Amino acid sequence: MSSFAASKILIFGGTGTIGRYITAALLRAKHSFQQVVLFTSPNSAKEKAQQLDKWKSEGLSVIVGDLTSEADVKAAYTGVDTVISAVGRGGLQHQINLLRLAEASESVQWFLPSEFGTDIEHNDKSPNERPHQLKLQVRKYIRENLKRVKVTYVVTGPYFDMWVDASPGFEIAGGFLPEKKHAYVIEDGNGKVGFCTMPDVGKFVAATLKHPEASFGKALKVQSFVVTPNEVLAEYERQTGSKWEVTKTPLDEIRAFEAKKWEEGDPRATLVTLRRIWAEGGTLYAQNDNSVIGMQPENLDSLEAAVKKALAGGYKKDTF
Ligand SMILES: NC(=O)c1ccc[n+]([C@@H]2O[C@H](COP(=O)([O-])OP(=O)(O)OC[C@H]3O[C@@H](n4cnc5c(N)ncnc54)[C@H](OP(=O)(O)O)[C@@H]3O)[C@@H](O)[C@H]2O)c1
């Protein structure tokens, strides 16, 4: 495979929360690839028809099908050499079949599973973190079963665009409320966190596809910037020209809140666990892998730009 180049790319989940950024970035880079194909459910094809029509006019091919149907997936894999999965948490387990069929196919050579988040093999505690379990099962399946197809995990850490939003009722887990000029930080707010903005996730995936040899078999740790919550707060204060109120919550209090939410069966317990992991240093590395795929700071969003965007309404205003 020394001369492999990603040519015909198939995306699952490409209409989703992060998938949209990936699809849009691949369409921007489409001259580097022969074809970009999106596999989407009948439901999304209907509900997101306007978006799909726009993308089709920009060169996207669309296949409507059921990703749990072997026949649909086999047909979609025809001639495809590279598969990207950006399926949501509810669909992670279906990736085992997508991977099995990729390995059995005649054309698929490279698969990027749905990761785009927290480093699930960061330290000794990682194997026991509840939100990691399905992604760890996918990695186990890959290690034990994929012989021919190469795999790359794109590990982005938290999306800054989402992390800045304090979630109602979950404020103590961290975030910013511009309308109240109130910040919630964990501990003293001086712990560094490595972030990706959502548009940069798309750029990193496009860059990965252009660097196959450097990416095969790796979990690429990519980051837009590494900052502390207090640095984010200072940027909010600078851009709003005012001092903000700050609530500081000790990690132990977050851990107790997290345990309570899991006990109650609250689906947002995942959010608290991930925020606790990020506050514990779960996004920090001696060095990230940005340069492995040719990404430099000038290609990426800055803290200043990301806070400016958050103050203007954030990622929910993004169009594709
Ligand atoms: N780092 C972070 O801060 C962060 C935040 C959020 C998510 N993530 C990660 O990003 C990845 C994608 O998550 P997302 O939130 O972008 O996904 P999402 O919007 O919930 O779903 C993405 C797409 O997956 C497809 N899908 C197919 N079967 C599914 C099923 N049974 N359940 C859910 N989705 C299904 C759907 O596409 P079609 O209908 O088009 O087929 C859906 O639009 C995940 O691995 C997640 O853990 C990371």
Coordinates of C-alpha atoms and ligand atoms in Angstrom, one line a residue, residues 12-19 38-41 43-45 48 65 67 86-94 114-118 135 156-159 162 278, ligand 1:
F12 CA -21.6 7.5 7.5
G13 CA -23.2 10.0 9.8
G14 CA -22.1 12.9 7.6
T15 CA -25.2 14.9 8.3
G16 CA -24.8 14.8 12.1
T17 CA -23.6 17.3 14.6
I18 CA -19.9 16.8 13.8
G19 CA -20.4 14.9 10.5
L38 CA -22.5 10.3 1.8
F39 CA -24.5 7.4 3.1
T40 CA -27.6 8.6 5.0
S41 CA -30.8 7.2 6.4
N43 CA -35.1 9.9 7.6
S44 CA -32.2 12.3 7.3
A45 CA -32.5 12.2 3.5
K48 CA -32.2 17.3 5.6
G65 CA -29.9 3.4 3.0
L67 CA -26.5 1.2 7.8
A86 CA -19.2 9.9 12.2
V87 CA -22.2 8.1 13.6
G88 CA -23.6 9.3 16.9
R89 CA -23.2 7.6 20.2
G90 CA -26.5 5.7 19.6
G91 CA -25.0 4.1 16.5
L92 CA -21.5 3.2 17.7
Q93 CA -22.2 -0.5 18.0
H94 CA -23.2 -0.7 14.4
S114 CA -16.4 7.5 14.9
E115 CA -14.1 8.9 17.6
F116 CA -13.7 12.7 17.2
G117 CA -13.6 13.2 21.0
T118 CA -11.9 12.2 24.2
K135 CA -15.6 3.0 21.5
T156 CA -9.9 15.7 18.9
G157 CA -10.7 16.3 22.6
P158 CA -13.7 18.4 23.5
Y159 CA -15.2 20.7 20.9
M162 CA -19.9 23.0 22.9
W278 CA -11.0 16.9 30.6
Ligands
LIG1 N1 -15.5 15.9 21.4 C1 -16.7 16.3 21.7 O1 -16.9 17.3 22.4 C2 -17.9 15.6 21.1 C3 -19.2 16.1 21.2 C4 -20.2 15.4 20.5 C5 -19.9 14.2 19.9 N2 -18.7 13.7 19.8 C6 -18.4 12.4 19.1 O2 -18.6 12.7 17.7 C7 -19.1 11.5 17.1 C8 -20.4 11.8 16.3 O3 -21.3 12.3 17.3 P1 -22.5 13.3 16.8 O4 -23.0 13.9 18.1 O5 -21.9 14.2 15.8 O6 -23.5 12.4 16.2 P2 -25.1 12.6 16.0 O7 -25.3 14.0 15.4 O8 -25.9 12.2 17.2 O9 -25.4 11.5 14.8 C9 -24.7 11.5 13.6 C10 -25.3 10.6 12.6 O10 -25.1 9.2 12.9 C11 -26.0 8.5 12.1 N3 -26.7 7.4 12.8 C12 -27.0 6.2 12.2 N4 -27.5 5.4 13.1 C13 -27.5 6.0 14.3 C14 -28.0 5.6 15.6 N5 -28.5 4.4 15.8 N6 -27.9 6.5 16.5 C15 -27.3 7.7 16.3 N7 -26.9 8.1 15.1 C16 -27.0 7.3 14.1 C17 -27.1 9.5 11.6 O11 -26.8 9.8 10.3 P3 -27.8 9.6 9.1 O12 -29.2 9.8 9.6 O13 -27.4 10.7 8.1 O14 -27.6 8.3 8.6 C18 -26.8 10.7 12.5 O15 -27.2 11.9 11.9 C19 -19.3 10.5 18.2 O16 -18.3 9.5 18.2 C20 -19.3 11.3 19.5 O17 -18.9 10.6 20.6 C21 -17.6 14.4 20.4

